[in-house]
mmCIF file with all atom_site columns, C-alpha atoms in Angstrom:
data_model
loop_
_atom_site.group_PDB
_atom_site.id
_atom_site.type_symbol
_atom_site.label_atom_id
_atom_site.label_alt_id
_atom_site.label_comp_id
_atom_site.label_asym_id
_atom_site.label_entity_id
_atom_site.label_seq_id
_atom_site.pdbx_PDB_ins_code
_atom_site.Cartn_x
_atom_site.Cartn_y
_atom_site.Cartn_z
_atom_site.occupancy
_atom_site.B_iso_or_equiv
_atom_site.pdbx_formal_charge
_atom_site.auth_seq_id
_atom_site.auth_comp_id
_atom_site.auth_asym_id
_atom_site.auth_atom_id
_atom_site.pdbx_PDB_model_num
ATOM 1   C CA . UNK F 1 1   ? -12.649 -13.759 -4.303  1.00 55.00 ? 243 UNK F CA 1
ATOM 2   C CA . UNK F 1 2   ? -9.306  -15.617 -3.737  1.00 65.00 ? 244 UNK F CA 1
ATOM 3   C CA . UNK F 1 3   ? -6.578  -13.418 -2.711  1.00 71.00 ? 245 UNK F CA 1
ATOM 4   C CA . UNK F 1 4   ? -4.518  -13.700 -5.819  1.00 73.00 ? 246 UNK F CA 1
ATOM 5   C CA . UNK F 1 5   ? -7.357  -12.987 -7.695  1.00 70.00 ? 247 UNK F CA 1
ATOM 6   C CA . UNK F 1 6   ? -7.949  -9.626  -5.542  1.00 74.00 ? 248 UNK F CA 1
ATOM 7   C CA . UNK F 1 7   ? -4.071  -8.779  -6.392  1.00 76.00 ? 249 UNK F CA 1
ATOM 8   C CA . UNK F 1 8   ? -4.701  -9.227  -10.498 1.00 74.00 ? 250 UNK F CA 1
ATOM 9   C CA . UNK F 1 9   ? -7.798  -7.377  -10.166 1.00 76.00 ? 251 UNK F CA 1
ATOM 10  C CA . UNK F 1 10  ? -5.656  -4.602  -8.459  1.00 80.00 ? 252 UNK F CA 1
ATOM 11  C CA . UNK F 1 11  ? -2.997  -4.912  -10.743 1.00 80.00 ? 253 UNK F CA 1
ATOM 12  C CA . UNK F 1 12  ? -5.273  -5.046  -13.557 1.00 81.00 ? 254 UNK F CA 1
ATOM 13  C CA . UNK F 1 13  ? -6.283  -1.162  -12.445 1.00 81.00 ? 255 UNK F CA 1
ATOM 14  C CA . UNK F 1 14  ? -2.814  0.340   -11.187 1.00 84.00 ? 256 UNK F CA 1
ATOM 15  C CA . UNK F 1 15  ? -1.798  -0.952  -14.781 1.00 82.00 ? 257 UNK F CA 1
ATOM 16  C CA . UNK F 1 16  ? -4.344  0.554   -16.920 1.00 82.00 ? 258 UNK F CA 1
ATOM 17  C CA . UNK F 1 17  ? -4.518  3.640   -14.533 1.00 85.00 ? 259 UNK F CA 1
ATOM 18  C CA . UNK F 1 18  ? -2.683  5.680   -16.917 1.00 90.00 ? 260 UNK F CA 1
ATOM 19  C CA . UNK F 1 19  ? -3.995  7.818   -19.858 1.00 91.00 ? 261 UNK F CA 1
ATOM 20  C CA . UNK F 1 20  ? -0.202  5.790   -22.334 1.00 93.00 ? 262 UNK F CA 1
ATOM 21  C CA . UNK F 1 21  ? -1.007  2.717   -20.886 1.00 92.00 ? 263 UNK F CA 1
ATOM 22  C CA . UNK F 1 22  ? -4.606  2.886   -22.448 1.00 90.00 ? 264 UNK F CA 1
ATOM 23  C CA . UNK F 1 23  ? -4.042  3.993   -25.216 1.00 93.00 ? 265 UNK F CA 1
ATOM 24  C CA . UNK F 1 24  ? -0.874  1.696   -26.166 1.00 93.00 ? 266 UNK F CA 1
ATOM 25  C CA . UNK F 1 25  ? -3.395  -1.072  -25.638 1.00 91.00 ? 267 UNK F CA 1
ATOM 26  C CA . UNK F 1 26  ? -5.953  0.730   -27.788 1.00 91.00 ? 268 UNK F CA 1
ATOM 27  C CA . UNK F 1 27  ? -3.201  0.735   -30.097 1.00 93.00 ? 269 UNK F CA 1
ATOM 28  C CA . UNK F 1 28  ? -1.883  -2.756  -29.948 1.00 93.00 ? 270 UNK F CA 1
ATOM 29  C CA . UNK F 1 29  ? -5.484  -4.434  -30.254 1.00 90.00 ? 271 UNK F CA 1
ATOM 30  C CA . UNK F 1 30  ? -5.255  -2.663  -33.819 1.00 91.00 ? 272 UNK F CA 1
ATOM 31  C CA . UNK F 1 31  ? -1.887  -3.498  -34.812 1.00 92.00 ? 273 UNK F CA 1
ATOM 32  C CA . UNK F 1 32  ? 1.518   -4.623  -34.042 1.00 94.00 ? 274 UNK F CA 1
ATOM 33  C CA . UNK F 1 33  ? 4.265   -1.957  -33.287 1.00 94.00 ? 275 UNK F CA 1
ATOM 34  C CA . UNK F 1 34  ? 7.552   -1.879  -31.864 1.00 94.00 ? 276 UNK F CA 1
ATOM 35  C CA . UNK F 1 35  ? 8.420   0.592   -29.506 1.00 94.00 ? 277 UNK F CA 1
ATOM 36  C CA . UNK F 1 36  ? 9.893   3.431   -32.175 1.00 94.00 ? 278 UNK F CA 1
ATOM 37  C CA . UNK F 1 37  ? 6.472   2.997   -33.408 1.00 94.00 ? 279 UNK F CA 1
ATOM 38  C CA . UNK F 1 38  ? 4.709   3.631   -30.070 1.00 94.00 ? 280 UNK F CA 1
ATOM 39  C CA . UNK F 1 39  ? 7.044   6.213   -29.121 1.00 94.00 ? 281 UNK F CA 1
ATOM 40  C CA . UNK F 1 40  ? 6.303   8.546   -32.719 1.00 94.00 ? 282 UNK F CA 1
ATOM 41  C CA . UNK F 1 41  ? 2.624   7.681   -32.118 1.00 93.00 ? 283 UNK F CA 1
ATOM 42  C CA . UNK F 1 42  ? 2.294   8.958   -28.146 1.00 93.00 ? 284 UNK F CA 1
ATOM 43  C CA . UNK F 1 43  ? 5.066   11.518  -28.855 1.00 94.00 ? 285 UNK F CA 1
ATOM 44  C CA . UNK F 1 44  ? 6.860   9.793   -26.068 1.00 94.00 ? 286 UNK F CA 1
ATOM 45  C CA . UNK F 1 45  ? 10.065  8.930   -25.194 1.00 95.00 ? 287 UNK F CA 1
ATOM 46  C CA . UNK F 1 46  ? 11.210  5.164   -25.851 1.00 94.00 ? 288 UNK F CA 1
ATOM 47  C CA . UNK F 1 47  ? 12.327  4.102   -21.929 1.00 95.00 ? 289 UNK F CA 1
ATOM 48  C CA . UNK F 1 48  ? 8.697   5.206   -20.948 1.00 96.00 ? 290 UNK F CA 1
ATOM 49  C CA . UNK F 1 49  ? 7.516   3.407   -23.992 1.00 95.00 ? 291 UNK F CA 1
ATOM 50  C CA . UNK F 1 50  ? 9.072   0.483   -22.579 1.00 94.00 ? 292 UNK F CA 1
ATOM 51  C CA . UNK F 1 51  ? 8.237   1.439   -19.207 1.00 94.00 ? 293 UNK F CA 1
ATOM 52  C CA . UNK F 1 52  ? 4.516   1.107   -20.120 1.00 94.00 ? 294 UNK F CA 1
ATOM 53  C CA . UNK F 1 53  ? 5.421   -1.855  -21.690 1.00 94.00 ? 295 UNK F CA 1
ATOM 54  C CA . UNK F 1 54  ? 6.926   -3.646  -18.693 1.00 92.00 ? 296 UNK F CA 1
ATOM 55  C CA . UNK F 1 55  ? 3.816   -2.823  -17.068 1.00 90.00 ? 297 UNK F CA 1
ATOM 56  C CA . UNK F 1 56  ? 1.417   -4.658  -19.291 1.00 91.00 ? 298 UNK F CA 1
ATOM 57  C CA . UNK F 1 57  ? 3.200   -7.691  -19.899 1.00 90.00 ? 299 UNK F CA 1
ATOM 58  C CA . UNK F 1 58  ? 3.078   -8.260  -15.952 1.00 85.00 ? 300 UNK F CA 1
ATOM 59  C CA . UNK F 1 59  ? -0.401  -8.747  -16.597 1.00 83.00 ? 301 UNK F CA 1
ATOM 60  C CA . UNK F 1 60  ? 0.053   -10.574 -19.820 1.00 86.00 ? 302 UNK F CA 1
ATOM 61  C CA . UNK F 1 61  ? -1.892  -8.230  -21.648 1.00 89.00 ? 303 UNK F CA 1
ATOM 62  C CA . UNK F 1 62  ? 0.932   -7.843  -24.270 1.00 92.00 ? 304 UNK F CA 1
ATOM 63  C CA . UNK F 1 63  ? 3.050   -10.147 -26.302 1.00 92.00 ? 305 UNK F CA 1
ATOM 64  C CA . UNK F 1 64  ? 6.570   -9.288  -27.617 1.00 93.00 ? 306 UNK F CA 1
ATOM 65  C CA . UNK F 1 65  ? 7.774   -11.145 -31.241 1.00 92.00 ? 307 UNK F CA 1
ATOM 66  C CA . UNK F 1 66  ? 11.878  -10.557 -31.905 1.00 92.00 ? 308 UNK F CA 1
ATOM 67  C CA . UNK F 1 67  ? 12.412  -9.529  -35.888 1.00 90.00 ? 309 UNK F CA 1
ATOM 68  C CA . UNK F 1 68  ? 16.109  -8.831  -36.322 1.00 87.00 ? 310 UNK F CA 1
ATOM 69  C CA . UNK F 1 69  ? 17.211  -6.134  -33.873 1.00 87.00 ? 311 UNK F CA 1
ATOM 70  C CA . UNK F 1 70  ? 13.870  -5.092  -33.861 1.00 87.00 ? 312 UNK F CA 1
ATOM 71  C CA . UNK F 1 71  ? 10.828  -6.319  -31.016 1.00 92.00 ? 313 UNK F CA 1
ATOM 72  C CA . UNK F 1 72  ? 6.982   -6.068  -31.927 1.00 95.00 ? 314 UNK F CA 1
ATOM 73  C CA . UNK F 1 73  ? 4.076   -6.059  -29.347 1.00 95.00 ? 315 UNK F CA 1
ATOM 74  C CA . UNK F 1 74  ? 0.909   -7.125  -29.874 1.00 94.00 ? 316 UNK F CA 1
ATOM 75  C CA . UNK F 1 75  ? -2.541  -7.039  -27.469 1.00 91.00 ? 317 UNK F CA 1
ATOM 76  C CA . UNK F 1 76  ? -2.780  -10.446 -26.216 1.00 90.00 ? 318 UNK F CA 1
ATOM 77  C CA . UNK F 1 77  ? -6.871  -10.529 -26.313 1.00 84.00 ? 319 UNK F CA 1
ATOM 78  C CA . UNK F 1 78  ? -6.735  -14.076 -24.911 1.00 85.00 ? 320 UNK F CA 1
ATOM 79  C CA . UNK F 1 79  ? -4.855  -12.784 -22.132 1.00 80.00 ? 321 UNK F CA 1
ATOM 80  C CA . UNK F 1 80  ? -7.745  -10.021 -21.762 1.00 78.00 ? 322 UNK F CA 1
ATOM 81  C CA . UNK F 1 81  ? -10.340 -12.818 -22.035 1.00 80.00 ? 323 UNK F CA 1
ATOM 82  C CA . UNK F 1 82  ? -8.755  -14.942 -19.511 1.00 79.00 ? 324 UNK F CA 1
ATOM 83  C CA . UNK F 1 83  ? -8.756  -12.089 -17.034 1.00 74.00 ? 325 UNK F CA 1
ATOM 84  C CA . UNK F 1 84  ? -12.555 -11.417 -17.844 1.00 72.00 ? 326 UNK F CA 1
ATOM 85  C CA . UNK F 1 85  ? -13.685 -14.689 -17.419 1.00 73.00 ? 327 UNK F CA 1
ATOM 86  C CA . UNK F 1 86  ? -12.041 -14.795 -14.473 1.00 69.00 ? 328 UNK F CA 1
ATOM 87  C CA . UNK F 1 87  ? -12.456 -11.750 -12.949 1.00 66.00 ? 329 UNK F CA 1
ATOM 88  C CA . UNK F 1 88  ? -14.966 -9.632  -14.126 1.00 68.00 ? 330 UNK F CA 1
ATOM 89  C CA . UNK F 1 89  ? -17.949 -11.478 -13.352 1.00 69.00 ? 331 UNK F CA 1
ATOM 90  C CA . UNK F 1 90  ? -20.776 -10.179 -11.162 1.00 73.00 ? 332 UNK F CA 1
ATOM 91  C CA . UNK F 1 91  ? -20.164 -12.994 -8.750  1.00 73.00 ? 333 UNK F CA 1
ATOM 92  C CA . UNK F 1 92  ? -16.750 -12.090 -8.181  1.00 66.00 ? 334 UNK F CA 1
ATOM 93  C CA . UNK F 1 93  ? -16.893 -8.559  -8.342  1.00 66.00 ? 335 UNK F CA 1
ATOM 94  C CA . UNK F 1 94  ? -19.622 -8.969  -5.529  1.00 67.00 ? 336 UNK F CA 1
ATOM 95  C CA . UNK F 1 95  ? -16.993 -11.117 -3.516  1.00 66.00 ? 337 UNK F CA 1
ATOM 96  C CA . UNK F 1 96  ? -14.809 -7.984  -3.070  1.00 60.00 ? 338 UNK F CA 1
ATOM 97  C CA . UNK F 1 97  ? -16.517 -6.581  0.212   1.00 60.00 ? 339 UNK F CA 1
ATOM 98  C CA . UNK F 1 98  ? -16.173 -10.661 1.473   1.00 61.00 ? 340 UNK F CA 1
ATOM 99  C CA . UNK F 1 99  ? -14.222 -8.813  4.552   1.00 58.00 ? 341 UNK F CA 1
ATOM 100 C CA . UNK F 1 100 ? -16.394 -5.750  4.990   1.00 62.00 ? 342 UNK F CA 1
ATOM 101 C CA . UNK F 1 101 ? -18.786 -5.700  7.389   1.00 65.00 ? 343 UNK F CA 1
ATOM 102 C CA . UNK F 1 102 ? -22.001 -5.019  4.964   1.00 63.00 ? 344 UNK F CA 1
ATOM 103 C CA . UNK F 1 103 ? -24.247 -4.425  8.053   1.00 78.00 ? 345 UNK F CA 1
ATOM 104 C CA . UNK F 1 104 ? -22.055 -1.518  10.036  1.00 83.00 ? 346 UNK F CA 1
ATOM 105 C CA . UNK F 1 105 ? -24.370 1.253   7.514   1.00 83.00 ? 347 UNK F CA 1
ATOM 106 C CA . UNK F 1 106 ? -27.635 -0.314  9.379   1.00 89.00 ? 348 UNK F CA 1
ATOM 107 C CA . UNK F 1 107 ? -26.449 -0.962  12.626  1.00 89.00 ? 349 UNK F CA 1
ATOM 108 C CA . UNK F 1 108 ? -25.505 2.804   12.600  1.00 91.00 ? 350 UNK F CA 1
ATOM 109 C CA . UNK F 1 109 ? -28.754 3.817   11.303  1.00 91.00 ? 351 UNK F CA 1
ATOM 110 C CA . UNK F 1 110 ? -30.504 1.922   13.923  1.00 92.00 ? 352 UNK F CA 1
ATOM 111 C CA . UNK F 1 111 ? -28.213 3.659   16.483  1.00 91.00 ? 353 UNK F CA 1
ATOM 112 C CA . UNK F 1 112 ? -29.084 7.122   15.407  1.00 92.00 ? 354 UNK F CA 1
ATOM 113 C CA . UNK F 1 113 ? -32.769 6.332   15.234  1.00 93.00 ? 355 UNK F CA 1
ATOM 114 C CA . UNK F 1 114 ? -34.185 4.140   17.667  1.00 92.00 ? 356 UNK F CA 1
ATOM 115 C CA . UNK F 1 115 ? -34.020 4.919   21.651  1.00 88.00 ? 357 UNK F CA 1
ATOM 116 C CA . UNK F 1 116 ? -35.117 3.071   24.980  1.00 79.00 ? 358 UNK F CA 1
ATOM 117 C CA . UNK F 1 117 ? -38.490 3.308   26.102  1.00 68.00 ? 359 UNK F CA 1
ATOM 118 C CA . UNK F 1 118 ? -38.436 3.759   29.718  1.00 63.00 ? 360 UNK F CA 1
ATOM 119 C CA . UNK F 1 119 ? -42.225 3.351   30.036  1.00 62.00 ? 361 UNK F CA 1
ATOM 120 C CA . UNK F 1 120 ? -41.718 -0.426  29.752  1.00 56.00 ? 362 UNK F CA 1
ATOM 121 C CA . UNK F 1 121 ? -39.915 -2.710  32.410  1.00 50.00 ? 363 UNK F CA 1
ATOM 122 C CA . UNK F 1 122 ? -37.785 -4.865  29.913  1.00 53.00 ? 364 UNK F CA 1
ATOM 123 C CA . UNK F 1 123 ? -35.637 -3.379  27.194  1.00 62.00 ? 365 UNK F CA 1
ATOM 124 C CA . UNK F 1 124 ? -37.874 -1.945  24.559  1.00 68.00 ? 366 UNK F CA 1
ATOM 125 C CA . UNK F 1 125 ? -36.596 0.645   21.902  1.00 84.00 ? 367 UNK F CA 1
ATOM 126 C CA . UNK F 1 126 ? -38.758 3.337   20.246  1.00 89.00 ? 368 UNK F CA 1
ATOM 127 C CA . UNK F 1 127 ? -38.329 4.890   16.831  1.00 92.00 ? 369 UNK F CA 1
ATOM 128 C CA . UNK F 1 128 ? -37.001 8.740   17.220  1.00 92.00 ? 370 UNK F CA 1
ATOM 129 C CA . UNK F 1 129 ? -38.766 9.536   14.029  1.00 93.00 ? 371 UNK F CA 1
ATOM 130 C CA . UNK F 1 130 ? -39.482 7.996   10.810  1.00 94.00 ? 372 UNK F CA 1
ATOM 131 C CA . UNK F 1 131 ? -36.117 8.761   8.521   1.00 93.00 ? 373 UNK F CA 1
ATOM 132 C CA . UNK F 1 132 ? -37.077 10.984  5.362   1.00 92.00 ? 374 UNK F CA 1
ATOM 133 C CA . UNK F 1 133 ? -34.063 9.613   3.436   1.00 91.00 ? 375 UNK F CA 1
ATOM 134 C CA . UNK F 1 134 ? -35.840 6.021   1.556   1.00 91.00 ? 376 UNK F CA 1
ATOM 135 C CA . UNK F 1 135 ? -32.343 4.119   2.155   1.00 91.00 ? 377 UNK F CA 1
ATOM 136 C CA . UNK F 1 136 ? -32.345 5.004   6.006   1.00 93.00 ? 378 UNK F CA 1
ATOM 137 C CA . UNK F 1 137 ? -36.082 4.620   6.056   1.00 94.00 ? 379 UNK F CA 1
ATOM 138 C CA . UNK F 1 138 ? -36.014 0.715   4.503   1.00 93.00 ? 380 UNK F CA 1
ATOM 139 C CA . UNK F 1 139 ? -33.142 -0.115  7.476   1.00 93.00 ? 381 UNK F CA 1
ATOM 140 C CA . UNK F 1 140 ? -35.504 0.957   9.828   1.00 94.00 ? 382 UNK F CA 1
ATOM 141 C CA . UNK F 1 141 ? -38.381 -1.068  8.094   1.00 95.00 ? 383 UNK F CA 1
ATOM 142 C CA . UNK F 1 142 ? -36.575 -4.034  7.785   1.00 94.00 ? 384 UNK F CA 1
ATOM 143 C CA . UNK F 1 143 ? -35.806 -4.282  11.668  1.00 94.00 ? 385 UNK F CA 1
ATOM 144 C CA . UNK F 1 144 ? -39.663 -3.722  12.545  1.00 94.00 ? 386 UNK F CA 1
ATOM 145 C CA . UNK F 1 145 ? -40.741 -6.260  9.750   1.00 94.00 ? 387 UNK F CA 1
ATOM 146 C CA . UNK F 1 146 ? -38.195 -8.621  12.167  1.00 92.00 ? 388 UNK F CA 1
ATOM 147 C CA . UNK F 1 147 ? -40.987 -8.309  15.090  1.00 93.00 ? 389 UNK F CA 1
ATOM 148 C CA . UNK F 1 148 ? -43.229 -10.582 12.937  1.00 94.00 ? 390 UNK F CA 1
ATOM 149 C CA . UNK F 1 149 ? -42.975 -14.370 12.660  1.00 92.00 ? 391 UNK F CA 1
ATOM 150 C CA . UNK F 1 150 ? -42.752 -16.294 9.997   1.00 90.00 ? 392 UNK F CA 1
ATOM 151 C CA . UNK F 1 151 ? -45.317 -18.149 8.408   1.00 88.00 ? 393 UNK F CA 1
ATOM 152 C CA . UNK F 1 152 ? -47.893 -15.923 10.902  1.00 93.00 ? 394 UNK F CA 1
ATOM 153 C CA . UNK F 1 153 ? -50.792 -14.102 9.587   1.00 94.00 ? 395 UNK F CA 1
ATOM 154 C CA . UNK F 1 154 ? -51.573 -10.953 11.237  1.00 96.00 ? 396 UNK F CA 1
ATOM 155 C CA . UNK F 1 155 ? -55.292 -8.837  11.007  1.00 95.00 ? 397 UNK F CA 1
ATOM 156 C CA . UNK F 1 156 ? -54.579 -5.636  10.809  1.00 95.00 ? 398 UNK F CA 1
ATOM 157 C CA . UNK F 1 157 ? -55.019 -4.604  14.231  1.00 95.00 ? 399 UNK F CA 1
ATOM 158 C CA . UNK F 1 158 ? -52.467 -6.726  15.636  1.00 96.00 ? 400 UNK F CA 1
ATOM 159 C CA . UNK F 1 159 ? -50.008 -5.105  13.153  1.00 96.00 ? 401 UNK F CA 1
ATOM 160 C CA . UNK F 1 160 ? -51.116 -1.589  14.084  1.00 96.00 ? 402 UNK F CA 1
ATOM 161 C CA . UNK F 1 161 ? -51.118 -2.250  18.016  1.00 95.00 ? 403 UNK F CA 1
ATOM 162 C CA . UNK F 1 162 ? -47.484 -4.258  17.441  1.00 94.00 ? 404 UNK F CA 1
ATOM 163 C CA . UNK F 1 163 ? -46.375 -0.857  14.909  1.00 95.00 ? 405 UNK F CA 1
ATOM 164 C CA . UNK F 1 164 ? -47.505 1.524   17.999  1.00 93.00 ? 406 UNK F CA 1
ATOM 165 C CA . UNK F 1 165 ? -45.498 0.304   20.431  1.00 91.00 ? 407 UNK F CA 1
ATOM 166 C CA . UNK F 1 166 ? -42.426 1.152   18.272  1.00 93.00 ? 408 UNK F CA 1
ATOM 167 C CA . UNK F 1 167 ? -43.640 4.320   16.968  1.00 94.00 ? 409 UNK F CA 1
ATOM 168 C CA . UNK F 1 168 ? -47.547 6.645   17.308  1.00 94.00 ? 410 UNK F CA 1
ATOM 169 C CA . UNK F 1 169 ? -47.318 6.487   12.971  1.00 95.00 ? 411 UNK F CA 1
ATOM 170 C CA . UNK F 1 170 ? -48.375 3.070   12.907  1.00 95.00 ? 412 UNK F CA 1
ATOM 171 C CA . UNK F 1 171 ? -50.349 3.748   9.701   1.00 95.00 ? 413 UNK F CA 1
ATOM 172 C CA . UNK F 1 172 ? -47.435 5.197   8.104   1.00 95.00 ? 414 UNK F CA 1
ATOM 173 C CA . UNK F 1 173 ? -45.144 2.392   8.753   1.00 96.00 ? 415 UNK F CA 1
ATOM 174 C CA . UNK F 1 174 ? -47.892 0.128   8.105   1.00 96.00 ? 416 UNK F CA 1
ATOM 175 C CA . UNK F 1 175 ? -48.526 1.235   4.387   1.00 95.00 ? 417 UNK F CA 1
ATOM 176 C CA . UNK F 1 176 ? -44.588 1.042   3.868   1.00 95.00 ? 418 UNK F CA 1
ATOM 177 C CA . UNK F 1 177 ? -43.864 -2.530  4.950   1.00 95.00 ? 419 UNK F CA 1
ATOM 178 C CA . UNK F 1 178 ? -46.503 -3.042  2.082   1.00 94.00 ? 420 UNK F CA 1
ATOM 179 C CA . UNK F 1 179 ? -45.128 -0.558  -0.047  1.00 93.00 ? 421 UNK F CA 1
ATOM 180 C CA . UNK F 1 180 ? -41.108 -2.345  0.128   1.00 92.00 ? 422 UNK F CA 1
ATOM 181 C CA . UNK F 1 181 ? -42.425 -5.783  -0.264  1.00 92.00 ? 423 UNK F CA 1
ATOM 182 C CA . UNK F 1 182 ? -41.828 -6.204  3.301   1.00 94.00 ? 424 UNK F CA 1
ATOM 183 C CA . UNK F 1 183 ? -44.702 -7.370  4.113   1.00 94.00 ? 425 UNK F CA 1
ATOM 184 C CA . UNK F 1 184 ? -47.724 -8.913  1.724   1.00 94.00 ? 426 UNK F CA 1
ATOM 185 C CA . UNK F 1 185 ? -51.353 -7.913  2.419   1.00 93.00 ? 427 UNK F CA 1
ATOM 186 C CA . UNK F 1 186 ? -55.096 -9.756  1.677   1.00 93.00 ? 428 UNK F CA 1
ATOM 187 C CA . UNK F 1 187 ? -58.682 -9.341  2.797   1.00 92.00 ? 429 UNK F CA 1
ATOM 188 C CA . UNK F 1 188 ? -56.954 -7.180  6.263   1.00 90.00 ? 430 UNK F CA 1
ATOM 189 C CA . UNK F 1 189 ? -54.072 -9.860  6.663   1.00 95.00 ? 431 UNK F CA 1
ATOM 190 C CA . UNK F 1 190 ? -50.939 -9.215  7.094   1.00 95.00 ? 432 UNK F CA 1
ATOM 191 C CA . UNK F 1 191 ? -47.573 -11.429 6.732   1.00 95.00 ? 433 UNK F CA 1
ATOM 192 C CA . UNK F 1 192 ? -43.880 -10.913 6.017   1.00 91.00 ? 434 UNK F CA 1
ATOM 193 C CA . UNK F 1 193 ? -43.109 -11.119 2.165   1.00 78.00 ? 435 UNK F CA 1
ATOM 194 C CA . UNK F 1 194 ? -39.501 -12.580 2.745   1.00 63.00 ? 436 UNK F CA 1
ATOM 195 C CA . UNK F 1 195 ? -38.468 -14.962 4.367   1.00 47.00 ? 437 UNK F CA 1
ATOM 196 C CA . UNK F 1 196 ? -35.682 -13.118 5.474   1.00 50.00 ? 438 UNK F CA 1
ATOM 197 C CA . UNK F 1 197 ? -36.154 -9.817  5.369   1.00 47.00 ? 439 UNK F CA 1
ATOM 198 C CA . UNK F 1 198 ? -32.152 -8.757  5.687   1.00 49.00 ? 440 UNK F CA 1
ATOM 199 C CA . UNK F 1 199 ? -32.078 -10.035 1.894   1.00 49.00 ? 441 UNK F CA 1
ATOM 200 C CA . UNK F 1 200 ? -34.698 -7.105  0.336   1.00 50.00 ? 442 UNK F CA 1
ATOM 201 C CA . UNK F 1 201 ? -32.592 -4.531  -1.630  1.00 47.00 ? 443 UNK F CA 1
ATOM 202 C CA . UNK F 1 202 ? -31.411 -1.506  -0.830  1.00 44.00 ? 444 UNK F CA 1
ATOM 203 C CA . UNK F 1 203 ? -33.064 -0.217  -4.395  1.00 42.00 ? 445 UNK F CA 1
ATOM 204 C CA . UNK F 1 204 ? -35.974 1.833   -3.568  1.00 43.00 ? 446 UNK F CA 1
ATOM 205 C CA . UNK F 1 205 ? -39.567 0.787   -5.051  1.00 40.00 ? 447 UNK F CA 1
#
């Protein structure tokens, strides 16, 4: 998401982030009012009438029409559309965390779960325990599925000696690769579902 767009999605929420604001616009996608009007109808002042006001047509959200000594606002739902199209779409709502670093959760699970195995001579890590929690659990799936090739078929006892070393609940972890799409079994082969496993979905099975 562009940074301006970030900055009318923010103002977009600081502006409707108040109980008169909403309903002013509730009010003005009915009908046009003036600010007496709006002031009788919220049993508000006028200045924070036009306070509210101010703060919607920064976003465009509300037109003003001049009658005499009199001004009329309306809900500018082209405005509103604009911003939606814009804005709200899945794609660019999913752009927001663009500068958050979306592995930190598993490289901290992975921390507090795995440990060095000093029975072998080059660096080798162990799992501490399988995690109960499914979220934490799938993290620590998704790095052993990583200790499979691509493209490789494995029989079944390859897959429980290469489990073993990582953990003495081979069939355990076994049964889960299979049961998170990890990894796809047939006739005692094994091989990894994805073809990158870092793309499966947090959304438990």
């Amino acid at each position: 998401m562009r940074k301006e767009q970030f900055q009318t999605l923010l103002q977009f929420f600081k502006a409707l982030a108040d109980e008169s604001r909403l309903k002013i616009v509730g009010i003005l996608a009915n009908q046009e009012c003036s600010v007496e009007e709006l002031a009788v109808l919220l049993q508000l002042k006028e200045p924070t009438v036009s306070h509210h006001l101010s703060k919607l047509k920064e976003l465009n959200l509300v037109t003003m029409r001049p009658e005499g000594n009199s001004r009329f606002y309306q809900l500018d739902s082209e405005a509103l559309q604009n911003i939606s199209k814009e804005v709200f779409t899945p794609e660019k709502i999913a752009s927001l965390i663009e500068d958050v670093d979306t592995e930190a959760w598993e490289s901290k699970v992975l921390s507090n779960y795995l440990e060095r195995d000093h029975n072998y001579t080059e660096e080798v890590q162990r799992l501490k325990e399988i995690p109960a929690s499914r979220k934490k659990r799938l993290v620590i799936l998704k790095w052993l599925a990583n200790k499979f090739e691509e493209g490789v078929q494995y029989p079944e006892r390859t897959v429980n000696e290469t489990l073993k070393r990582y953990h003495p609940d081979y069939a355990t972890l076994r049964r889960e690769l299979i049961g998170y799409q990890l990894m796809q079994r047939e006739n005692g082969v094994y091989w990894r579902f994805n073809t990158d496993v870092r793309s499966v979905s947090n959304t438990v099975l």
